[in-house]
Amino acid sequence: MNCKALNMTCLTKQLKKGDKVAYKKLFDHFVTDIYNFAYSIIKQKEYAEEITQDVFLKLWLNRASLDHEKSIKSYLFTITRNQTLNLLQKIANEKRLAQELLTNISNLSGFEENTIDVAYYEDLKRQALEVLSPKRRLIFELSRNEGLTHEEIGEKMGISKNTVKNQMTSALNSIREYLLLHSDITFTLLLFISFL
């Protein structure tokens, strides 16, 4: 059965059966609105892109349970809102954890005011970055120091967005492993969060 124009009920029925053409039509129709909605809440391009990908992945994975009598648009926007709120909560928790670690370190017995040796802290961060290959380090620094998105870094370096994403994941893994080898667990967590 071919759906005429953009009949959402028909496309939803087809998607429920695993029709990839219907999925593509729904994706093309809603992707910009979903991205804009996520961005309007989270205000960061990279996160909005990630949320948009997750929303359409969930749509495909949950296609069998779709109700064609209900609005697919409402369904997608509900998933987007939930994904965005979950991400905001995760970010807030990471910031809260970093603050708690700072507080815990400063409250440890035998520690005086300004207990964290800033020079040591910065030196360890520098050493952790030095274990990265030049290309991986450049990608990491463009992301963290200049605030470029994966897509912008890819364009600047002539590589794909997926390559940038994989390199960033590898960079964070290398940094975490280095910190675990060269610092205690509390300090490692605090340092690692500063790289996120």
Tab-separated table of C-alpha atoms in Angstrom, residues 54-178:
chain	number	residue	atom	x	y	z
A	54	ASP	CA	17.801	9.285	19.658
A	55	VAL	CA	14.179	10.252	18.979
A	56	PHE	CA	14.172	8.712	15.510
A	57	LEU	CA	16.036	5.659	16.725
A	58	LYS	CA	13.333	5.149	19.354
A	59	LEU	CA	10.656	5.639	16.694
A	60	TRP	CA	12.155	2.824	14.619
A	61	LEU	CA	12.813	0.499	17.557
A	62	ASN	CA	9.297	0.982	18.968
A	63	ARG	CA	7.497	0.959	15.610
A	64	ALA	CA	5.563	-2.242	16.354
A	65	SER	CA	3.804	-0.637	19.321
A	66	LEU	CA	2.682	2.518	17.468
A	67	ASP	CA	-1.006	3.404	17.551
A	68	HIS	CA	-1.935	4.753	14.092
A	69	GLU	CA	-5.060	6.345	15.561
A	70	LYS	CA	-2.941	8.659	17.699
A	71	SER	CA	-0.931	11.620	16.439
A	72	ILE	CA	2.579	10.615	15.367
A	73	LYS	CA	3.595	14.261	15.779
A	74	SER	CA	2.518	14.298	19.435
A	75	TYR	CA	4.304	10.991	19.962
A	76	LEU	CA	7.565	12.327	18.533
A	77	PHE	CA	7.400	15.588	20.475
A	78	THR	CA	6.702	13.712	23.707
A	79	ILE	CA	9.799	11.546	23.150
A	80	THR	CA	11.825	14.676	22.338
A	81	ARG	CA	10.695	16.425	25.504
A	82	ASN	CA	11.502	13.378	27.634
A	83	GLN	CA	14.920	12.837	26.035
A	84	THR	CA	15.789	16.514	26.500
A	85	LEU	CA	14.705	16.565	30.141
A	86	ASN	CA	16.675	13.362	30.790
A	87	LEU	CA	19.788	14.917	29.282
A	88	LEU	CA	19.357	18.119	31.304
A	89	GLN	CA	19.015	15.992	34.443
A	90	LYS	CA	22.167	14.062	33.566
A	91	ILE	CA	24.126	17.301	33.033
A	92	ALA	CA	22.814	18.702	36.320
A	93	ASN	CA	23.807	15.491	38.144
A	94	GLU	CA	27.337	15.645	36.702
A	95	LYS	CA	27.730	19.247	37.855
A	96	ARG	CA	26.339	18.346	41.274
A	97	LEU	CA	28.758	15.406	41.541
A	98	ALA	CA	31.692	17.670	40.675
A	99	GLN	CA	30.610	20.138	43.359
A	100	GLU	CA	30.184	17.369	45.939
A	101	LEU	CA	33.641	16.019	45.150
A	102	LEU	CA	35.154	19.474	45.566
A	103	THR	CA	33.380	19.835	48.908
A	104	ASN	CA	34.417	16.359	50.059
A	105	ILE	CA	38.054	16.940	49.176
A	106	SER	CA	38.152	20.255	51.005
A	107	ASN	CA	36.568	18.647	54.090
A	108	LEU	CA	39.017	15.738	54.373
A	109	SER	CA	40.957	15.682	57.641
A	110	GLY	CA	44.500	16.973	57.365
A	111	PHE	CA	43.596	19.221	54.460
A	112	GLU	CA	43.854	22.960	54.888
A	113	GLU	CA	42.201	25.751	52.965
A	114	ASN	CA	42.956	25.711	49.235
A	115	THR	CA	43.696	22.006	49.617
A	116	ILE	CA	43.722	21.270	45.894
A	117	ASP	CA	47.140	22.040	44.517
A	118	VAL	CA	46.111	23.946	41.395
A	119	ALA	CA	49.526	23.527	39.761
A	120	TYR	CA	49.408	19.743	40.296
A	121	TYR	CA	45.798	19.640	39.081
A	122	GLU	CA	46.635	21.504	35.854
A	123	ASP	CA	49.829	19.510	35.327
A	124	LEU	CA	47.944	16.215	35.583
A	125	LYS	CA	45.343	17.469	33.097
A	126	ARG	CA	48.123	18.502	30.692
A	127	GLN	CA	49.814	15.087	31.033
A	128	ALA	CA	46.515	13.303	30.398
A	129	LEU	CA	46.120	15.235	27.140
A	130	GLU	CA	49.690	14.455	26.091
A	131	VAL	CA	48.912	10.725	25.914
A	132	LEU	CA	46.566	11.441	23.009
A	133	SER	CA	47.768	11.277	19.414
A	134	PRO	CA	48.197	14.740	17.808
A	135	LYS	CA	45.054	14.316	15.677
A	136	ARG	CA	42.937	13.074	18.587
A	137	ARG	CA	44.211	15.837	20.842
A	138	LEU	CA	43.392	18.484	18.217
A	139	ILE	CA	39.851	17.121	17.868
A	140	PHE	CA	39.455	17.090	21.649
A	141	GLU	CA	40.748	20.653	22.049
A	142	LEU	CA	38.591	21.992	19.208
A	143	SER	CA	35.594	20.506	20.984
A	144	ARG	CA	36.400	21.469	24.567
A	145	ASN	CA	38.421	24.680	24.186
A	146	GLU	CA	36.776	26.218	21.135
A	147	GLY	CA	33.300	24.735	21.634
A	148	LEU	CA	32.993	23.384	18.083
A	149	THR	CA	30.417	20.704	17.325
A	150	HIS	CA	31.382	17.330	15.873
A	151	GLU	CA	30.107	18.488	12.480
A	152	GLU	CA	32.133	21.732	12.584
A	153	ILE	CA	35.296	19.854	13.593
A	154	GLY	CA	34.720	17.354	10.781
A	155	GLU	CA	34.399	20.162	8.234
A	156	LYS	CA	37.491	21.923	9.579
A	157	MET	CA	39.609	18.752	9.494
A	158	GLY	CA	38.113	17.127	6.400
A	159	ILE	CA	36.773	14.068	8.229
A	160	SER	CA	33.281	12.726	8.908
A	161	LYS	CA	31.175	13.639	11.924
A	162	ASN	CA	31.178	9.972	12.980
A	163	THR	CA	34.976	9.889	12.902
A	164	VAL	CA	35.040	12.948	15.169
A	165	LYS	CA	32.556	11.309	17.547
A	166	ASN	CA	34.612	8.092	17.679
A	167	GLN	CA	37.829	10.035	18.248
A	168	MET	CA	36.216	11.991	21.109
A	169	THR	CA	35.026	8.773	22.752
A	170	SER	CA	38.508	7.271	22.422
A	171	ALA	CA	40.088	10.454	23.789
A	172	LEU	CA	37.882	10.396	26.887
A	173	ASN	CA	38.641	6.698	27.439
A	174	SER	CA	42.397	7.357	27.195
A	175	ILE	CA	42.172	10.310	29.577
A	176	ARG	CA	40.159	8.308	32.109
A	177	GLU	CA	42.634	5.411	31.989
A	178	TYR	CA	45.587	7.768	32.438
